[in-house]
Short mmCIF file of N, CA, C and O in Angstrom, two decimals:
data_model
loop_
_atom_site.label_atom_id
_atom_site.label_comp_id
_atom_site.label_asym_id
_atom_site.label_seq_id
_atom_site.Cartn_x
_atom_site.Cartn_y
_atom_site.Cartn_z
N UNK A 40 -1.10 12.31 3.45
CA UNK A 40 -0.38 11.61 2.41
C UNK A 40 -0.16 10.17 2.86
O UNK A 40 0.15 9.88 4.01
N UNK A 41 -0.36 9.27 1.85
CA UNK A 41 -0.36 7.53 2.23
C UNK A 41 1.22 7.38 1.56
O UNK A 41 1.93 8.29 1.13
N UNK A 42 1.54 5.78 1.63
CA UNK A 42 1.89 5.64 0.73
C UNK A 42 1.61 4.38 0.10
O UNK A 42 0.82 3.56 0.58
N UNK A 43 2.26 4.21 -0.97
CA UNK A 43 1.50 3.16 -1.82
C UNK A 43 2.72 2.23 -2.56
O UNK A 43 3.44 2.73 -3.42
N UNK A 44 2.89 0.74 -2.10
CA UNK A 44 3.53 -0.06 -2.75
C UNK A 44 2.83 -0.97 -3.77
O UNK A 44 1.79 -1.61 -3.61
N UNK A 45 3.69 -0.88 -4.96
CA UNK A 45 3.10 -2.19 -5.99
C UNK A 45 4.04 -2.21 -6.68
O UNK A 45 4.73 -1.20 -6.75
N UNK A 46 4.48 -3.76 -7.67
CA UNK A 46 5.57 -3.97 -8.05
C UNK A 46 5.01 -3.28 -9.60
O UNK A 46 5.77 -3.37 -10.56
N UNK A 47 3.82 -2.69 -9.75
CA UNK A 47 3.23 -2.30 -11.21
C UNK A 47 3.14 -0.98 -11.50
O UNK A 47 2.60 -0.20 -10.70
N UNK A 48 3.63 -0.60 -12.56
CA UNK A 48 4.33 0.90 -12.85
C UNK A 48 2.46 1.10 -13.16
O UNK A 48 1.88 2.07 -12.67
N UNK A 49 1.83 0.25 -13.87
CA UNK A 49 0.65 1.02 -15.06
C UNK A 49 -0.36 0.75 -13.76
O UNK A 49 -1.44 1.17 -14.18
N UNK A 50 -0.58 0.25 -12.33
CA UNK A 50 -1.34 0.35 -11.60
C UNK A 50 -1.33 1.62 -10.53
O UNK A 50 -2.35 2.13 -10.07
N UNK A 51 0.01 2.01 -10.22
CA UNK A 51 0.53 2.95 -10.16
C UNK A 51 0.09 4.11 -10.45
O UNK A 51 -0.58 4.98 -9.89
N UNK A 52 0.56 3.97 -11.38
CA UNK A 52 0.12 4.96 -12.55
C UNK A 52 -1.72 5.58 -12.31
O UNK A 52 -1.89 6.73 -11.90
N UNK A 53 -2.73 4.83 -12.58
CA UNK A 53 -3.70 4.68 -12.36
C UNK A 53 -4.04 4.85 -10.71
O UNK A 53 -5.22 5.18 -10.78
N UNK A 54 -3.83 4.83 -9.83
CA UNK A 54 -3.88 5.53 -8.88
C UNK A 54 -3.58 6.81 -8.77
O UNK A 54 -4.62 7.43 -8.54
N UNK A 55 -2.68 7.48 -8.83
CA UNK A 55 -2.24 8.55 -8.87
C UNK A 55 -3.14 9.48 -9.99
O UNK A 55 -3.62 10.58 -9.72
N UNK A 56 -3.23 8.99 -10.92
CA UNK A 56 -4.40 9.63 -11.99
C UNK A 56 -5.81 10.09 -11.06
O UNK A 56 -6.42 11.16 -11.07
N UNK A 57 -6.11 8.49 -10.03
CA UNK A 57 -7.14 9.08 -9.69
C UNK A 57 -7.14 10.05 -8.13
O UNK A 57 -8.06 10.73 -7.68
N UNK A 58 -6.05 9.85 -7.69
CA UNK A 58 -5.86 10.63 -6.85
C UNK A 58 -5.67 12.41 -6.98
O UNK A 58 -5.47 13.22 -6.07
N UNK A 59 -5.79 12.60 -8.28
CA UNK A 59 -5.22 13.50 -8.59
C UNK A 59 -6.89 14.21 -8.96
O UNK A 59 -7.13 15.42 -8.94
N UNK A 60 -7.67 13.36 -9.20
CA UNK A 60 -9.08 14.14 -9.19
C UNK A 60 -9.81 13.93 -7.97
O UNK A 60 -10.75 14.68 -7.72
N UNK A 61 -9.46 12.97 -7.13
CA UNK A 61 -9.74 13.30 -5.96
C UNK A 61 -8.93 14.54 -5.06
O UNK A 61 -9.64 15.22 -4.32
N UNK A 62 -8.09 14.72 -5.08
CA UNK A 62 -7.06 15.40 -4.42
C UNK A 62 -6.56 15.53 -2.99
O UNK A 62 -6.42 16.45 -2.19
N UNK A 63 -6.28 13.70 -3.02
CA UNK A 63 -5.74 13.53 -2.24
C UNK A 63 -4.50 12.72 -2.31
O UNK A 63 -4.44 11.80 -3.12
N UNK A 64 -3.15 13.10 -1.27
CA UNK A 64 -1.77 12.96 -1.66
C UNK A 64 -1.61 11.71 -1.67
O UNK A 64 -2.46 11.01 -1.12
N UNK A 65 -0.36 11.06 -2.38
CA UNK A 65 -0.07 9.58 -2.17
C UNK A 65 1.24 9.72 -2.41
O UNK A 65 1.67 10.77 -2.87
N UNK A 66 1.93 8.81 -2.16
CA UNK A 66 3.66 8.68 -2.69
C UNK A 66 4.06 7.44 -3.01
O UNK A 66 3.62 6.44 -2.46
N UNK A 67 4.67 7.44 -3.68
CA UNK A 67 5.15 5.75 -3.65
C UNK A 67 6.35 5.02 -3.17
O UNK A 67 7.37 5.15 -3.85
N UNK A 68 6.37 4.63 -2.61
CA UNK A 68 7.36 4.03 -1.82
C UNK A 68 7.92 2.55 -2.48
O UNK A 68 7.20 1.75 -3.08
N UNK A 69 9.28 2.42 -2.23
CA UNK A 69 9.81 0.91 -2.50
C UNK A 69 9.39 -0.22 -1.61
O UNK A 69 9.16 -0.29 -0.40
N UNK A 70 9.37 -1.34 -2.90
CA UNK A 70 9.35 -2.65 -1.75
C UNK A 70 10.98 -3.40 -1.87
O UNK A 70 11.43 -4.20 -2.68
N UNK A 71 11.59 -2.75 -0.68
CA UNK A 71 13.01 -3.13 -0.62
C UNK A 71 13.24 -4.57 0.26
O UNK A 71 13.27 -4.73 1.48
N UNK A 72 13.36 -5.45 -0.77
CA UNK A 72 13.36 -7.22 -0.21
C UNK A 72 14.25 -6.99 0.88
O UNK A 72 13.82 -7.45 1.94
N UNK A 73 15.37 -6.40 0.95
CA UNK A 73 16.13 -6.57 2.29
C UNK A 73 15.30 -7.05 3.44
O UNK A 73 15.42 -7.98 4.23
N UNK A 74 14.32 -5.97 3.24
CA UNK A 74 13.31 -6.08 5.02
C UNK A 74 12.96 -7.60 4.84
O UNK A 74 13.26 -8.13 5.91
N UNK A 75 12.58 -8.33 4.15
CA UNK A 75 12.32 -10.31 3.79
C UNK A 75 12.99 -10.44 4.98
O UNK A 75 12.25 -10.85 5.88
N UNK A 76 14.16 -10.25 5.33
CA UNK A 76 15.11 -11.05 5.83
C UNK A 76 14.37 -11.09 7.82
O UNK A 76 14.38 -12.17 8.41
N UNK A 77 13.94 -10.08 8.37
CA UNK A 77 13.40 -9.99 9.50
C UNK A 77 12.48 -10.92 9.23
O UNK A 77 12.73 -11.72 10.14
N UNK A 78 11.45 -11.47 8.53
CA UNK A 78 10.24 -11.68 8.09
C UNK A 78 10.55 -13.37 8.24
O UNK A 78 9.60 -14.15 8.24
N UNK A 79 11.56 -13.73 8.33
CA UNK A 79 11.79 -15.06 8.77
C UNK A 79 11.88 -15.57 9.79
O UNK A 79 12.37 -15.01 10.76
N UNK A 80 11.18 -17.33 9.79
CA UNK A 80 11.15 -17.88 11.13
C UNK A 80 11.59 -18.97 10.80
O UNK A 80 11.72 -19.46 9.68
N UNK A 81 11.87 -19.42 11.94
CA UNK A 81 12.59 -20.67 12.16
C UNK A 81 11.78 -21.90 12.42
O UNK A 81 12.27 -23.01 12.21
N UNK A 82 10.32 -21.72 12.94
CA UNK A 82 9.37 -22.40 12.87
C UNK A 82 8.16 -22.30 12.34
O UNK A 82 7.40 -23.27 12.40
N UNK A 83 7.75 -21.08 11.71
CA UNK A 83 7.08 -21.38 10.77
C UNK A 83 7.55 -20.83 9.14
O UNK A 83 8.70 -20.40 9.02
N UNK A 84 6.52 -20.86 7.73
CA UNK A 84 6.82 -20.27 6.97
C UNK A 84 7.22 -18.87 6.73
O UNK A 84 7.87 -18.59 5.73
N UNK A 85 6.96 -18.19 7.39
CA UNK A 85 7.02 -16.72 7.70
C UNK A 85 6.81 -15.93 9.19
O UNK A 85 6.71 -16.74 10.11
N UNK A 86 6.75 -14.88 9.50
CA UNK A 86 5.98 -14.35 10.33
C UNK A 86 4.89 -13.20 10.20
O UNK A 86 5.13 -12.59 9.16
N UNK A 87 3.97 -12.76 10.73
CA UNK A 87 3.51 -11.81 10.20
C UNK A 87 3.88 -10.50 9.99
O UNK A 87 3.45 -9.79 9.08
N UNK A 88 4.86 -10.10 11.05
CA UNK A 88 5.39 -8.68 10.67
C UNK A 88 6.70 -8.82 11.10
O UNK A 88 7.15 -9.66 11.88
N UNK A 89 7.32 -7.85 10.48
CA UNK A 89 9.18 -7.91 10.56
C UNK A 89 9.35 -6.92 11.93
O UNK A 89 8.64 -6.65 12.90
N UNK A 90 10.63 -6.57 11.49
CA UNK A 90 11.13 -5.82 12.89
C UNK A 90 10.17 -4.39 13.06
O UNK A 90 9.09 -3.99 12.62
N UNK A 91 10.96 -4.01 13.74
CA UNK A 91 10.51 -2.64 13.89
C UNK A 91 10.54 -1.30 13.07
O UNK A 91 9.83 -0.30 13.10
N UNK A 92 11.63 -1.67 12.31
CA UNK A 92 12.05 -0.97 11.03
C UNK A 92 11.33 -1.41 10.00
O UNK A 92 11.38 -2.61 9.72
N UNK A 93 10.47 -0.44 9.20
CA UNK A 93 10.06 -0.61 7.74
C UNK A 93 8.61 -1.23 8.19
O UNK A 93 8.08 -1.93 7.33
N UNK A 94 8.05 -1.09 9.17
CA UNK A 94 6.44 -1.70 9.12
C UNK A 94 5.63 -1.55 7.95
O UNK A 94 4.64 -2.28 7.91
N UNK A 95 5.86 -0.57 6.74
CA UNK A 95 5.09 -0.28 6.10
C UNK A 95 5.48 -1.20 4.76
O UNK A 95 4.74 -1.55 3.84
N UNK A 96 6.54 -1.39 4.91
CA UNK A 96 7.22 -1.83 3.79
C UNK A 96 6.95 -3.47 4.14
O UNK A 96 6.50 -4.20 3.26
N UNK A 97 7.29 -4.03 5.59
CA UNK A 97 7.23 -5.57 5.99
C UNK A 97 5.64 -5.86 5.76
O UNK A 97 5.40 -7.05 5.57
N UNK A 98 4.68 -5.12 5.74
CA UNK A 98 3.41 -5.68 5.10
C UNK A 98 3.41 -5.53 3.65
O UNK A 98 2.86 -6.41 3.00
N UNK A 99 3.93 -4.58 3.07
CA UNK A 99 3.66 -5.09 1.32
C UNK A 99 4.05 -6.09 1.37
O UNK A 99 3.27 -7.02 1.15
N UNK A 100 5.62 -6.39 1.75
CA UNK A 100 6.32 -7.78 1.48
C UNK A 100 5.58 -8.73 1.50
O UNK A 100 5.37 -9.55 0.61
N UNK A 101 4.84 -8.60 3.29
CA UNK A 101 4.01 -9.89 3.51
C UNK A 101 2.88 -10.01 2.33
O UNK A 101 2.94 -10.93 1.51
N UNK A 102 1.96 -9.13 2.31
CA UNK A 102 0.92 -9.23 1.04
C UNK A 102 1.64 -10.07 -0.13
O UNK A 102 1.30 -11.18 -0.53
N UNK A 103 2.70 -9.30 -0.57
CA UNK A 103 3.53 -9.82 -1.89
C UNK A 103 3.20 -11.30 -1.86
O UNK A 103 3.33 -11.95 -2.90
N UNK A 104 2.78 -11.90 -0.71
CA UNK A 104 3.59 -13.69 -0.58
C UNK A 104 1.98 -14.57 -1.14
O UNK A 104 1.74 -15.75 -1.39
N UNK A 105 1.41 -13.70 -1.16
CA UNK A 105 -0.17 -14.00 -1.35
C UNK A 105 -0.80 -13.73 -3.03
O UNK A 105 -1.76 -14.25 -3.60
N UNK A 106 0.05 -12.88 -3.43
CA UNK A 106 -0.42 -12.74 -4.63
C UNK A 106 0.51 -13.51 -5.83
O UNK A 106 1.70 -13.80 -5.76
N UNK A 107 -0.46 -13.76 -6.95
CA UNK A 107 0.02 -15.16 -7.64
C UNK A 107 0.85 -13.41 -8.74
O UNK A 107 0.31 -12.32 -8.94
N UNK A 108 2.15 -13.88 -9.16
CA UNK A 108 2.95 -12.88 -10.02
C UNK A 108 2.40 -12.51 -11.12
O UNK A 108 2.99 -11.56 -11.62
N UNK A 109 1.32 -12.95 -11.82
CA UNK A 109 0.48 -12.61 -13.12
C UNK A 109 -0.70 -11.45 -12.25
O UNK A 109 -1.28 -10.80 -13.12
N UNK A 110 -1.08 -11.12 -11.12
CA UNK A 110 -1.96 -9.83 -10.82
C UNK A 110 -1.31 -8.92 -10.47
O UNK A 110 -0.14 -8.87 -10.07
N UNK A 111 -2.19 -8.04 -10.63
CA UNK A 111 -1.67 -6.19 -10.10
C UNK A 111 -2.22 -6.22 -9.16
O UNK A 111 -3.38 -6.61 -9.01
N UNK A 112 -1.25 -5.69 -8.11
CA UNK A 112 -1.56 -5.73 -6.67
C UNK A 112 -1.01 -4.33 -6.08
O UNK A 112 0.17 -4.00 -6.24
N UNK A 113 -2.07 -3.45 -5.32
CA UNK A 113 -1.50 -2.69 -4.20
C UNK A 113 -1.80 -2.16 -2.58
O UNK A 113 -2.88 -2.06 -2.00
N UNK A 114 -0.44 -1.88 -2.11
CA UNK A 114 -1.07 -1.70 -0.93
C UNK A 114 -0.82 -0.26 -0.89
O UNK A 114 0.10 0.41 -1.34
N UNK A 115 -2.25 0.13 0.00
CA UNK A 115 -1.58 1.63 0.36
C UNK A 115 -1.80 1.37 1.85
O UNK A 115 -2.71 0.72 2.36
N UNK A 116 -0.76 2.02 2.46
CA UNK A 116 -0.37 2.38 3.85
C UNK A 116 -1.05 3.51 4.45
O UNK A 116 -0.42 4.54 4.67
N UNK A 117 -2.48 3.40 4.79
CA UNK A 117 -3.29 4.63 5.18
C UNK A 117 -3.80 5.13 6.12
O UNK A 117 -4.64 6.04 6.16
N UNK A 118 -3.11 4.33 7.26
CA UNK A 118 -3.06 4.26 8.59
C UNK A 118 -3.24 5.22 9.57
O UNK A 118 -4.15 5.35 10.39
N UNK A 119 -2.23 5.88 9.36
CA UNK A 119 -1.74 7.71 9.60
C UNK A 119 -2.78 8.35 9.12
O UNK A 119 -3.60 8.62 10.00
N UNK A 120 -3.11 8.77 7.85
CA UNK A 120 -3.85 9.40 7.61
C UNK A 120 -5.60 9.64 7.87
O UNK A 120 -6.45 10.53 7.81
N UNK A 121 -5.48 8.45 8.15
CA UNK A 121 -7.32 7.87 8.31
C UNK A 121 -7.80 8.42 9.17
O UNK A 121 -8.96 8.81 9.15
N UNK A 122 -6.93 8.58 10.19
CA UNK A 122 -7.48 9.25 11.37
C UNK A 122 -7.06 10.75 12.32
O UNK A 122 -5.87 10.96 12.57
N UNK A 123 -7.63 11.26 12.56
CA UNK A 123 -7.34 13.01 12.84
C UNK A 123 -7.57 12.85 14.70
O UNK A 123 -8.58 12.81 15.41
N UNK A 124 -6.30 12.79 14.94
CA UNK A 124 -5.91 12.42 16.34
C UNK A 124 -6.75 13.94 17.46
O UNK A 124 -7.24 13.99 18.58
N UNK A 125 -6.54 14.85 16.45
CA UNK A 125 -6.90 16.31 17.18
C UNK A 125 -8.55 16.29 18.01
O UNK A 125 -8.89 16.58 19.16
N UNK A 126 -9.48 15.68 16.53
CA UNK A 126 -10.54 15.72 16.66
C UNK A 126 -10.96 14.16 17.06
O UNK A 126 -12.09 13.88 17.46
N UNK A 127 -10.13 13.39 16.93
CA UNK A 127 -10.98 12.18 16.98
C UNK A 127 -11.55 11.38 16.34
O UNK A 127 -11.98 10.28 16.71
N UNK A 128 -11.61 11.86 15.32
CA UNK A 128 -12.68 11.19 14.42
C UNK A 128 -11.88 10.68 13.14
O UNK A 128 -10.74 11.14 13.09
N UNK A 129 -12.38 9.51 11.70
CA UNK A 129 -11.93 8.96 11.10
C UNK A 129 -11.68 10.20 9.78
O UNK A 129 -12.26 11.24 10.11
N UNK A 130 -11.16 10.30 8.76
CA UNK A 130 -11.12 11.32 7.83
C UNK A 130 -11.84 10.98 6.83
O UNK A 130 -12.51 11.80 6.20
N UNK A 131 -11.79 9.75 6.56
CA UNK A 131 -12.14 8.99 5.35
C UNK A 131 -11.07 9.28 4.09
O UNK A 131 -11.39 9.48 2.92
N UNK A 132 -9.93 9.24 4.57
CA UNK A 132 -8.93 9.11 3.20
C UNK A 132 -8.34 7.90 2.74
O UNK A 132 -8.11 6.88 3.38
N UNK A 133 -8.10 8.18 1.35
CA UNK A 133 -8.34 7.50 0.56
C UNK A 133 -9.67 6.85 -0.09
O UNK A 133 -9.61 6.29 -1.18
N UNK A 134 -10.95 6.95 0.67
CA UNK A 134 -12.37 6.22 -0.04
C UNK A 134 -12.12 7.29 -1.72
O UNK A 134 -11.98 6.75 -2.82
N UNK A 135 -12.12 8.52 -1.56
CA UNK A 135 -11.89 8.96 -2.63
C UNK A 135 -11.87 9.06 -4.10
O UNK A 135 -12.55 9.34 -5.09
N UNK A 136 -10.36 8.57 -3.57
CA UNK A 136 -9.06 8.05 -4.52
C UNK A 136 -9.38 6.51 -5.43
O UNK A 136 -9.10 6.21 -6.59
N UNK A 137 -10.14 5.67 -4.22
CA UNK A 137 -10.71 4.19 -4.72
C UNK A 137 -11.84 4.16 -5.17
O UNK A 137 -12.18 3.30 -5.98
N UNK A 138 -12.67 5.14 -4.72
CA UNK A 138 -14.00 5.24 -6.03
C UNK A 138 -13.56 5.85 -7.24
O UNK A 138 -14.23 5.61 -8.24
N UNK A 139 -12.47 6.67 -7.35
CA UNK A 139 -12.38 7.22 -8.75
C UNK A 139 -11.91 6.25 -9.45
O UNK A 139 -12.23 6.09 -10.63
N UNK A 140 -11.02 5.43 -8.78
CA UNK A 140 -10.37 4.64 -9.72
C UNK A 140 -10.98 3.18 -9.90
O UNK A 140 -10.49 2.33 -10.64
N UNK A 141 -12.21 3.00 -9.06
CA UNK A 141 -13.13 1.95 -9.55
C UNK A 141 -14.11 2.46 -10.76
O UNK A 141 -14.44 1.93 -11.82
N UNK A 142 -14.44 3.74 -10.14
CA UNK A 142 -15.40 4.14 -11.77
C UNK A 142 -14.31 4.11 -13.19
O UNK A 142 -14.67 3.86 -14.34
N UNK A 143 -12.94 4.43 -12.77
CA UNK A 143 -12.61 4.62 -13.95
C UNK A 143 -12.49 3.10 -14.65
O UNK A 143 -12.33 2.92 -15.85
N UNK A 144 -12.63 1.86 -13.49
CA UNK A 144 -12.11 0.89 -14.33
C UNK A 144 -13.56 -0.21 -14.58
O UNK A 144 -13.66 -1.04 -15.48
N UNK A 145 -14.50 0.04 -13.60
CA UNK A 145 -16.05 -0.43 -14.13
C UNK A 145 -16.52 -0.31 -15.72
O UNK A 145 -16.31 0.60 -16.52
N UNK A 146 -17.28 -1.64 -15.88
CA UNK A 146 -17.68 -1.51 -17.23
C UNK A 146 -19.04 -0.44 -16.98
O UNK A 146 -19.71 -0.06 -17.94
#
């Protein structure tokens, strides 16, 4: 199971649709601005990652700073899952989930 931040209910939405014919898990998680506040520096504009708390959440934020407020944007957090510590090897989760939901949105 990933999880998946975006400030867009109908992109959202559309993930989970296609996750759901792939069948593989996702959740959605908040992007709670509080964490912003680690994410500050004193010498530059930002930093790249916040504290230690909320890593998953201090990169949507960061992404957030990149995208212009008129696109749908998401991140999924797939880190954990990608890889199967037992065996070693990569899982390939999520490719899935992002081809279904590229075919669904290809002309």
């Amino acid at each position: 199971m990933a999880g998946v931040f975006t400030p867009s209910d109908d992109l959202s939405n559309e993930i989970f649709a296609a996750s759901k014919l792939s069948g593989e898990k996702f959740w959605r998680m908040p992007l709670e601005e509080s964490y912003w506040e680690s994410m500050k520096s004193g010498v530059a504009d930002m930093v790249n990652t916040g504290g230690r708390q909320g890593g998953a959440i201090t990169a949507a934020l960061f992404l957030k700073q990149f995208v212009d407020e008129k696109v749908q944007w998401l991140h999924i957090d797939m880190a954990g899952p990608v890889w199967n510590d037992k065996n070693k090897n990569a899982t390939g989760f999520g490719v899935s989930t992002l081809v279904e939901w590229v075919l669904k949105n290809s002309a």
